[in-house]
Amino acid sequence: MTPQTTGQITGQATGQASGTAQLTAAMMLSGTLGVFVVESGAPPFDVVFFRVLFGAVALGGYVTARGMLRGHGFTRRTLALAVLGGVLIVLNWVLLFESYENTSISVATVVYHTQPFYVVLLGALLFRERLTAARAGWIAVAFAGLVLVSGVTPADFTGGGAYLTGIGQALLAALLYGLSTLVTKRITGVRPHLIALVQVLVGIPLLLPLADFGAMRGTGWGWGWLAGLGLIHTGLMYVLMYAAYAKLPTAKIAVLAFVYPAVAMVMDWAVYGHHIGIVQALGVPLIVTASLKVTLARPPAAAPAPRTAGRAPEAAFRPATPAACEA
């Protein structure tokens, strides 16, 4: 083995180690998002409005400082796709945050983590991507786990109730996230930070007519939680994720994505005393296993090799909404 080869291997190992640390930190931050939403005390539309507002400030400052606006790579088509993805992402956040209110952070997060299955199903439905029997089987397993995790009983259907509404909101949020992922996958030649910036900027005029500023009077410390959602959970978290994606193979990204729901469940228990029951807990490994099987399944057609630090420019163009990685 030549010194040059040894140096390349050492460099890749170092890059993967730093990428693992960055993505783990990003997923841990994502797991605390529900607490920030609840503690802000603001209505969901207001929470999302101020998240995109503060997030635009954070991401805008970062991309400007890094000189990413020069030669941004957007065309009319890709900019339109980024705007569409932004509409879907913003509406997805509103539904997810409403689901926290009607169920719990734990249940909503696990239900929301069915995003990868929607990406596969929507890809087959809208873009005629091949759906193998194995993938279809694992999706069925995942939704069996979803039934267990949701804890929905026949009484919930007869009584209406907020809980069933919350489950539906989390599922619809996951569906919108899946659609956004498929849209942004078709944007090439643009850094994901810029795509994410467009997406949060879209949310400002979209939510401005729906935000209830009267409800924000006397929020007090809630402003700190709202600022955190934009500066930490949108600015810092996205920067950490995109830096990690340039260094890690898909398999490791898929595994580390489950740090997010795990931390969310721990935070929900530690802060609010919420925990899922024994029967609900049985569904979690079904969803986790199925998600990994679907995400890591070999594509039917030839695909590029996993992105590594040695090909950072290509890795930097990953979609701005990686499936099942963030909320």
mmCIF file of C-alpha atoms in Angstrom:
data_model
loop_
_atom_site.group_PDB
_atom_site.id
_atom_site.type_symbol
_atom_site.label_atom_id
_atom_site.label_comp_id
_atom_site.label_asym_id
_atom_site.label_seq_id
_atom_site.Cartn_x
_atom_site.Cartn_y
_atom_site.Cartn_z
ATOM 1 C CA MET A 1 0.000 0.000 0.000
ATOM 2 C CA THR A 2 1.492 3.318 -1.060
ATOM 3 C CA PRO A 3 1.725 6.322 1.298
ATOM 4 C CA GLN A 4 -0.757 8.131 -0.953
ATOM 5 C CA THR A 5 -3.304 5.311 -0.618
ATOM 6 C CA THR A 6 -2.772 5.173 3.146
ATOM 7 C CA GLY A 7 -3.339 8.916 3.322
ATOM 8 C CA GLN A 8 -6.565 8.650 1.330
ATOM 9 C CA ILE A 9 -7.910 5.894 3.600
ATOM 10 C CA THR A 10 -6.963 7.866 6.705
ATOM 11 C CA GLY A 11 -8.602 10.977 5.264
ATOM 12 C CA GLN A 12 -11.826 9.122 4.491
ATOM 13 C CA ALA A 13 -11.893 7.599 7.984
ATOM 14 C CA THR A 14 -11.370 11.018 9.547
ATOM 15 C CA GLY A 15 -14.056 12.497 7.318
ATOM 16 C CA GLN A 16 -16.545 9.775 8.249
ATOM 17 C CA ALA A 17 -15.788 10.268 11.946
ATOM 18 C CA SER A 18 -16.442 14.000 11.755
ATOM 19 C CA GLY A 19 -19.514 13.402 9.562
ATOM 20 C CA THR A 20 -20.890 10.923 12.075
ATOM 21 C CA ALA A 21 -20.425 13.431 14.886
ATOM 22 C CA GLN A 22 -22.058 16.202 12.854
ATOM 23 C CA LEU A 23 -25.083 14.146 11.826
ATOM 24 C CA THR A 24 -25.526 12.725 15.337
ATOM 25 C CA ALA A 25 -25.513 16.267 16.728
ATOM 26 C CA ALA A 26 -28.020 17.376 14.070
ATOM 27 C CA MET A 27 -30.369 14.484 14.831
ATOM 28 C CA MET A 28 -30.132 15.134 18.572
ATOM 29 C CA LEU A 29 -31.075 18.757 17.965
ATOM 30 C CA SER A 30 -33.986 17.597 15.804
ATOM 31 C CA GLY A 31 -35.156 15.398 18.668
ATOM 32 C CA THR A 32 -35.522 18.458 20.916
ATOM 33 C CA LEU A 33 -37.662 20.328 18.385
ATOM 34 C CA GLY A 34 -40.967 19.218 19.916
ATOM 35 C CA VAL A 35 -40.049 20.698 23.308
ATOM 36 C CA PHE A 36 -39.207 24.044 21.684
ATOM 37 C CA VAL A 37 -42.564 24.029 19.874
ATOM 38 C CA VAL A 38 -44.592 23.235 22.996
ATOM 39 C CA GLU A 39 -42.648 25.565 25.300
ATOM 40 C CA SER A 40 -43.070 28.506 22.933
ATOM 41 C CA GLY A 41 -46.776 28.492 23.807
ATOM 42 C CA ALA A 42 -47.615 29.878 20.359
ATOM 43 C CA PRO A 43 -50.217 28.526 17.898
ATOM 44 C CA PRO A 44 -48.780 26.223 15.181
ATOM 45 C CA PHE A 45 -49.093 28.775 12.363
ATOM 46 C CA ASP A 46 -47.238 31.360 14.450
ATOM 47 C CA VAL A 47 -44.573 28.818 15.428
ATOM 48 C CA VAL A 48 -43.868 27.948 11.800
ATOM 49 C CA PHE A 49 -43.953 31.600 10.700
ATOM 50 C CA PHE A 50 -41.284 32.598 13.195
ATOM 51 C CA ARG A 51 -39.312 29.438 12.492
ATOM 52 C CA VAL A 52 -39.032 30.341 8.817
ATOM 53 C CA LEU A 53 -38.379 34.003 9.655
ATOM 54 C CA PHE A 54 -35.509 33.305 12.066
ATOM 55 C CA GLY A 55 -34.382 30.390 9.889
ATOM 56 C CA ALA A 56 -34.125 32.657 6.844
ATOM 57 C CA VAL A 57 -31.934 35.042 8.842
ATOM 58 C CA ALA A 58 -29.650 32.184 9.950
ATOM 59 C CA LEU A 59 -29.358 30.461 6.580
ATOM 60 C CA GLY A 60 -29.153 33.759 4.697
ATOM 61 C CA GLY A 61 -26.260 34.884 6.859
ATOM 62 C CA TYR A 62 -24.472 31.569 6.416
ATOM 63 C CA VAL A 63 -24.745 31.339 2.623
ATOM 64 C CA THR A 64 -23.761 34.999 2.259
ATOM 65 C CA ALA A 65 -20.711 34.566 4.471
ATOM 66 C CA ARG A 66 -19.665 31.463 2.528
ATOM 67 C CA GLY A 67 -20.129 33.165 -0.840
ATOM 68 C CA MET A 68 -22.719 30.632 -2.024
ATOM 69 C CA LEU A 69 -24.915 33.253 -3.671
ATOM 70 C CA ARG A 70 -22.320 33.746 -6.395
ATOM 71 C CA GLY A 71 -22.915 31.213 -9.145
ATOM 72 C CA HIS A 72 -25.945 29.847 -7.279
ATOM 73 C CA GLY A 73 -26.914 27.546 -10.177
ATOM 74 C CA PHE A 74 -30.666 28.176 -10.089
ATOM 75 C CA THR A 75 -32.649 28.140 -13.334
ATOM 76 C CA ARG A 76 -36.313 29.045 -13.707
ATOM 77 C CA ARG A 77 -37.199 25.374 -13.482
ATOM 78 C CA THR A 78 -35.115 24.557 -10.425
ATOM 79 C CA LEU A 79 -36.188 27.724 -8.637
ATOM 80 C CA ALA A 80 -39.839 26.848 -9.266
ATOM 81 C CA LEU A 81 -39.210 23.345 -7.907
ATOM 82 C CA ALA A 82 -37.541 24.823 -4.807
ATOM 83 C CA VAL A 83 -40.537 27.100 -4.237
ATOM 84 C CA LEU A 84 -42.954 24.187 -4.596
ATOM 85 C CA GLY A 85 -40.868 22.140 -2.178
ATOM 86 C CA GLY A 86 -40.934 25.065 0.236
ATOM 87 C CA VAL A 87 -44.740 25.222 0.198
ATOM 88 C CA LEU A 88 -44.893 21.497 0.966
ATOM 89 C CA ILE A 89 -42.282 21.710 3.731
ATOM 90 C CA VAL A 90 -43.951 24.657 5.458
ATOM 91 C CA LEU A 91 -47.388 23.014 5.420
ATOM 92 C CA ASN A 92 -45.783 19.798 6.670
ATOM 93 C CA TRP A 93 -44.360 21.667 9.689
ATOM 94 C CA VAL A 94 -47.747 23.192 10.519
ATOM 95 C CA LEU A 95 -49.414 19.771 10.506
ATOM 96 C CA LEU A 96 -46.652 18.141 12.548
ATOM 97 C CA PHE A 97 -46.765 20.851 15.220
ATOM 98 C CA GLU A 98 -50.561 20.566 15.405
ATOM 99 C CA SER A 99 -50.120 16.814 15.829
ATOM 100 C CA TYR A 100 -47.933 17.440 18.904
ATOM 101 C CA GLU A 101 -50.908 19.187 20.508
ATOM 102 C CA ASN A 102 -53.417 16.459 19.699
ATOM 103 C CA THR A 103 -51.304 13.378 20.465
ATOM 104 C CA SER A 104 -47.847 13.695 22.017
ATOM 105 C CA ILE A 105 -44.354 14.453 20.774
ATOM 106 C CA SER A 106 -43.455 10.735 20.966
ATOM 107 C CA VAL A 107 -46.410 9.381 19.022
ATOM 108 C CA ALA A 108 -46.403 12.186 16.453
ATOM 109 C CA THR A 109 -42.665 11.771 15.802
ATOM 110 C CA VAL A 110 -42.803 7.996 15.321
ATOM 111 C CA VAL A 111 -45.836 8.266 13.034
ATOM 112 C CA TYR A 112 -44.093 11.066 11.130
ATOM 113 C CA HIS A 113 -41.087 8.805 10.648
ATOM 114 C CA THR A 114 -43.009 6.858 7.999
ATOM 115 C CA GLN A 115 -41.664 9.415 5.480
ATOM 116 C CA PRO A 116 -39.372 6.976 3.591
ATOM 117 C CA PHE A 117 -42.307 4.749 2.705
ATOM 118 C CA TYR A 118 -44.233 7.643 1.203
ATOM 119 C CA VAL A 119 -41.194 8.568 -0.882
ATOM 120 C CA VAL A 120 -41.120 5.044 -2.329
ATOM 121 C CA LEU A 121 -44.887 4.819 -2.863
ATOM 122 C CA LEU A 122 -45.184 8.293 -4.373
ATOM 123 C CA GLY A 123 -42.191 7.629 -6.617
ATOM 124 C CA ALA A 124 -43.930 4.540 -7.959
ATOM 125 C CA LEU A 125 -47.269 6.318 -8.346
ATOM 126 C CA LEU A 126 -46.155 9.652 -9.796
ATOM 127 C CA PHE A 127 -42.912 8.835 -11.583
ATOM 128 C CA ARG A 128 -43.366 5.140 -12.370
ATOM 129 C CA GLU A 129 -40.349 4.180 -10.309
ATOM 130 C CA ARG A 130 -40.165 0.431 -9.870
ATOM 131 C CA LEU A 131 -41.609 -0.916 -6.612
ATOM 132 C CA THR A 132 -40.189 -4.355 -5.861
ATOM 133 C CA ALA A 133 -42.122 -7.032 -4.006
ATOM 134 C CA ALA A 134 -39.582 -6.912 -1.176
ATOM 135 C CA ARG A 135 -40.002 -3.181 -0.699
ATOM 136 C CA ALA A 136 -43.788 -3.487 -0.823
ATOM 137 C CA GLY A 137 -43.597 -6.201 1.839
ATOM 138 C CA TRP A 138 -41.468 -4.067 4.151
ATOM 139 C CA ILE A 139 -43.820 -1.116 3.676
ATOM 140 C CA ALA A 140 -46.681 -3.378 4.772
ATOM 141 C CA VAL A 141 -44.663 -4.345 7.862
ATOM 142 C CA ALA A 142 -44.041 -0.667 8.615
ATOM 143 C CA PHE A 143 -47.708 0.212 8.475
ATOM 144 C CA ALA A 144 -48.512 -2.740 10.723
ATOM 145 C CA GLY A 145 -46.063 -1.188 13.172
ATOM 146 C CA LEU A 146 -47.748 2.162 12.630
ATOM 147 C CA VAL A 147 -51.104 0.716 13.692
ATOM 148 C CA LEU A 148 -49.518 -0.519 16.928
ATOM 149 C CA VAL A 149 -47.646 2.724 17.647
ATOM 150 C CA SER A 150 -50.682 4.910 17.024
ATOM 151 C CA GLY A 151 -52.606 3.164 19.780
ATOM 152 C CA VAL A 152 -55.847 3.937 17.974
ATOM 153 C CA THR A 153 -58.840 1.918 19.209
ATOM 154 C CA PRO A 154 -62.343 1.481 17.734
ATOM 155 C CA ALA A 155 -63.573 3.966 20.328
ATOM 156 C CA ASP A 156 -61.425 6.670 18.751
ATOM 157 C CA PHE A 157 -63.303 6.247 15.478
ATOM 158 C CA THR A 158 -66.732 6.418 17.067
ATOM 159 C CA GLY A 159 -65.908 9.285 19.382
ATOM 160 C CA GLY A 160 -64.101 11.523 16.877
ATOM 161 C CA GLY A 161 -61.631 13.096 19.280
ATOM 162 C CA ALA A 162 -58.445 15.064 18.963
ATOM 163 C CA TYR A 163 -56.164 12.041 19.237
ATOM 164 C CA LEU A 164 -57.316 10.485 15.970
ATOM 165 C CA THR A 165 -57.066 13.910 14.319
ATOM 166 C CA GLY A 166 -53.482 14.197 15.560
ATOM 167 C CA ILE A 167 -52.545 10.829 14.064
ATOM 168 C CA GLY A 168 -54.014 11.941 10.758
ATOM 169 C CA GLN A 169 -52.093 15.217 10.917
ATOM 170 C CA ALA A 170 -48.787 13.389 11.487
ATOM 171 C CA LEU A 171 -49.506 11.047 8.570
ATOM 172 C CA LEU A 172 -50.422 13.939 6.277
ATOM 173 C CA ALA A 173 -47.276 15.804 7.383
ATOM 174 C CA ALA A 174 -45.196 12.763 6.450
ATOM 175 C CA LEU A 175 -46.947 12.594 3.069
ATOM 176 C CA LEU A 176 -46.171 16.261 2.349
ATOM 177 C CA TYR A 177 -42.564 15.710 3.393
ATOM 178 C CA GLY A 178 -42.356 12.763 1.018
ATOM 179 C CA LEU A 179 -43.693 14.904 -1.818
ATOM 180 C CA SER A 180 -41.173 17.626 -1.016
ATOM 181 C CA THR A 181 -38.353 15.075 -1.061
ATOM 182 C CA LEU A 182 -39.378 13.874 -4.527
ATOM 183 C CA VAL A 183 -39.582 17.467 -5.773
ATOM 184 C CA THR A 184 -36.167 18.501 -4.455
ATOM 185 C CA LYS A 185 -34.542 15.307 -5.750
ATOM 186 C CA ARG A 186 -35.112 16.766 -9.179
ATOM 187 C CA ILE A 187 -33.079 19.878 -8.437
ATOM 188 C CA THR A 188 -29.489 19.463 -9.588
ATOM 189 C CA GLY A 189 -26.495 21.764 -9.614
ATOM 190 C CA VAL A 190 -27.653 23.815 -6.606
ATOM 191 C CA ARG A 191 -26.242 23.626 -3.100
ATOM 192 C CA PRO A 192 -28.773 22.279 -0.572
ATOM 193 C CA HIS A 193 -28.226 25.306 1.690
ATOM 194 C CA LEU A 194 -29.596 27.528 -1.079
ATOM 195 C CA ILE A 195 -32.564 25.243 -1.683
ATOM 196 C CA ALA A 196 -33.333 25.283 2.052
ATOM 197 C CA LEU A 197 -33.032 29.087 2.098
ATOM 198 C CA VAL A 198 -35.562 29.391 -0.732
ATOM 199 C CA GLN A 199 -37.894 27.025 1.114
ATOM 200 C CA VAL A 200 -37.918 29.045 4.339
ATOM 201 C CA LEU A 201 -38.209 32.327 2.443
ATOM 202 C CA VAL A 202 -41.319 30.955 0.721
ATOM 203 C CA GLY A 203 -42.867 30.357 4.133
ATOM 204 C CA ILE A 204 -42.761 34.038 5.124
ATOM 205 C CA PRO A 205 -45.348 35.411 2.643
ATOM 206 C CA LEU A 206 -47.223 32.093 2.683
ATOM 207 C CA LEU A 207 -47.872 32.187 6.439
ATOM 208 C CA LEU A 208 -48.000 35.945 7.020
ATOM 209 C CA PRO A 209 -51.788 36.190 6.362
ATOM 210 C CA LEU A 210 -52.398 33.168 8.654
ATOM 211 C CA ALA A 211 -50.234 34.182 11.600
ATOM 212 C CA ASP A 212 -52.115 35.431 14.671
ATOM 213 C CA PHE A 213 -49.868 38.164 16.024
ATOM 214 C CA GLY A 214 -52.447 39.059 18.650
ATOM 215 C CA ALA A 215 -51.840 35.675 20.255
ATOM 216 C CA MET A 216 -48.143 36.545 20.583
ATOM 217 C CA ARG A 217 -48.694 39.352 23.088
ATOM 218 C CA GLY A 218 -47.247 38.488 26.429
ATOM 219 C CA THR A 219 -45.431 35.448 25.054
ATOM 220 C CA GLY A 220 -42.339 36.514 27.014
ATOM 221 C CA TRP A 221 -39.806 33.700 27.180
ATOM 222 C CA GLY A 222 -41.650 32.043 24.323
ATOM 223 C CA TRP A 223 -39.747 34.329 21.960
ATOM 224 C CA GLY A 224 -36.537 32.596 22.977
ATOM 225 C CA TRP A 225 -37.985 29.188 22.061
ATOM 226 C CA LEU A 226 -39.213 30.542 18.718
ATOM 227 C CA ALA A 227 -35.827 32.066 17.945
ATOM 228 C CA GLY A 228 -34.238 28.719 18.807
ATOM 229 C CA LEU A 229 -36.459 26.938 16.284
ATOM 230 C CA GLY A 230 -35.154 29.178 13.526
ATOM 231 C CA LEU A 231 -31.549 29.735 14.548
ATOM 232 C CA ILE A 232 -30.826 26.270 15.983
ATOM 233 C CA HIS A 233 -33.303 23.826 14.420
ATOM 234 C CA THR A 234 -33.252 25.421 10.976
ATOM 235 C CA GLY A 235 -29.930 27.251 10.715
ATOM 236 C CA LEU A 236 -27.389 25.274 12.733
ATOM 237 C CA MET A 237 -29.080 21.893 12.251
ATOM 238 C CA TYR A 238 -29.244 22.184 8.464
ATOM 239 C CA VAL A 239 -25.593 23.274 8.234
ATOM 240 C CA LEU A 240 -24.529 20.268 10.329
ATOM 241 C CA MET A 241 -26.630 17.868 8.243
ATOM 242 C CA TYR A 242 -25.380 19.034 4.879
ATOM 243 C CA ALA A 243 -21.764 18.968 6.072
ATOM 244 C CA ALA A 244 -22.293 15.374 7.248
ATOM 245 C CA TYR A 245 -23.987 14.219 4.039
ATOM 246 C CA ALA A 246 -20.867 15.133 2.073
ATOM 247 C CA LYS A 247 -18.814 12.707 4.163
ATOM 248 C CA LEU A 248 -21.073 9.742 4.886
ATOM 249 C CA PRO A 249 -22.407 6.803 2.847
ATOM 250 C CA THR A 250 -26.167 6.346 2.584
ATOM 251 C CA ALA A 251 -26.184 3.359 4.960
ATOM 252 C CA LYS A 252 -24.738 5.332 7.857
ATOM 253 C CA ILE A 253 -27.071 8.266 7.196
ATOM 254 C CA ALA A 254 -30.074 5.915 7.311
ATOM 255 C CA VAL A 255 -29.002 4.436 10.646
ATOM 256 C CA LEU A 256 -28.161 7.761 12.289
ATOM 257 C CA ALA A 257 -31.535 9.173 11.215
ATOM 258 C CA PHE A 258 -33.114 7.148 14.031
ATOM 259 C CA VAL A 259 -31.324 9.234 16.641
ATOM 260 C CA TYR A 260 -34.036 11.843 15.958
ATOM 261 C CA PRO A 261 -37.124 9.864 17.068
ATOM 262 C CA ALA A 262 -35.172 8.230 19.907
ATOM 263 C CA VAL A 263 -34.185 11.603 21.385
ATOM 264 C CA ALA A 264 -37.700 12.976 20.805
ATOM 265 C CA MET A 265 -39.204 10.110 22.816
ATOM 266 C CA VAL A 266 -36.678 10.566 25.643
ATOM 267 C CA MET A 267 -37.330 14.331 25.762
ATOM 268 C CA ASP A 268 -41.100 13.811 25.786
ATOM 269 C CA TRP A 269 -40.745 11.453 28.750
ATOM 270 C CA ALA A 270 -38.170 13.563 30.634
ATOM 271 C CA VAL A 271 -39.933 16.925 30.216
ATOM 272 C CA TYR A 272 -43.635 16.018 30.051
ATOM 273 C CA GLY A 273 -43.811 12.492 31.483
ATOM 274 C CA HIS A 274 -45.278 11.119 28.257
ATOM 275 C CA HIS A 275 -44.342 7.625 27.149
ATOM 276 C CA ILE A 276 -45.786 5.074 24.792
ATOM 277 C CA GLY A 277 -47.402 1.906 26.126
ATOM 278 C CA ILE A 278 -46.121 -1.645 25.841
ATOM 279 C CA VAL A 279 -48.303 -2.497 22.833
ATOM 280 C CA GLN A 280 -47.311 0.763 21.123
ATOM 281 C CA ALA A 281 -43.639 0.025 21.791
ATOM 282 C CA LEU A 282 -43.957 -3.235 19.856
ATOM 283 C CA GLY A 283 -44.567 -1.247 16.694
ATOM 284 C CA VAL A 284 -41.367 0.806 16.941
ATOM 285 C CA PRO A 285 -38.914 -1.976 15.919
ATOM 286 C CA LEU A 286 -41.208 -2.892 13.029
ATOM 287 C CA ILE A 287 -41.038 0.661 11.664
ATOM 288 C CA VAL A 288 -37.293 0.965 12.305
ATOM 289 C CA THR A 289 -36.454 -2.357 10.623
ATOM 290 C CA ALA A 290 -38.737 -1.717 7.665
ATOM 291 C CA SER A 291 -37.370 1.793 7.207
ATOM 292 C CA LEU A 292 -33.792 0.534 7.077
ATOM 293 C CA LYS A 293 -34.725 -2.264 4.666
ATOM 294 C CA VAL A 294 -36.534 0.142 2.334
ATOM 295 C CA THR A 295 -33.907 2.889 2.551
ATOM 296 C CA LEU A 296 -30.931 0.582 2.074
ATOM 297 C CA ALA A 297 -32.474 -1.724 -0.536
ATOM 298 C CA ARG A 298 -30.424 -1.999 -3.706
ATOM 299 C CA PRO A 299 -32.052 0.178 -6.402
ATOM 300 C CA PRO A 300 -33.559 -1.721 -9.357
ATOM 301 C CA ALA A 301 -31.404 0.282 -11.771
ATOM 302 C CA ALA A 302 -27.780 1.272 -11.597
ATOM 303 C CA ALA A 303 -27.137 4.160 -9.250
ATOM 304 C CA PRO A 304 -24.113 6.259 -8.341
ATOM 305 C CA ALA A 305 -21.848 4.976 -5.586
ATOM 306 C CA PRO A 306 -22.385 6.426 -2.093
ATOM 307 C CA ARG A 307 -21.168 9.975 -1.774
ATOM 308 C CA THR A 308 -17.934 10.423 0.119
ATOM 309 C CA ALA A 309 -15.651 13.206 1.198
ATOM 310 C CA GLY A 310 -13.654 12.605 -1.940
ATOM 311 C CA ARG A 311 -16.617 13.813 -3.961
ATOM 312 C CA ALA A 312 -17.893 16.620 -1.786
ATOM 313 C CA PRO A 313 -19.206 18.792 -4.670
ATOM 314 C CA GLU A 314 -21.619 16.083 -5.794
ATOM 315 C CA ALA A 315 -22.580 15.318 -2.198
ATOM 316 C CA ALA A 316 -23.310 18.964 -1.607
ATOM 317 C CA PHE A 317 -26.149 18.741 -4.109
ATOM 318 C CA ARG A 318 -28.222 16.307 -2.069
ATOM 319 C CA PRO A 319 -31.888 17.288 -1.755
ATOM 320 C CA ALA A 320 -32.622 19.885 0.912
ATOM 321 C CA THR A 321 -35.196 17.591 2.484
ATOM 322 C CA PRO A 322 -33.494 14.265 3.185
ATOM 323 C CA ALA A 323 -36.107 11.644 3.877
ATOM 324 C CA ALA A 324 -36.745 10.823 7.519
ATOM 325 C CA CYS A 325 -33.838 12.922 8.739
ATOM 326 C CA GLU A 326 -35.354 16.073 10.055
ATOM 327 C CA ALA A 327 -38.529 17.844 10.962
#
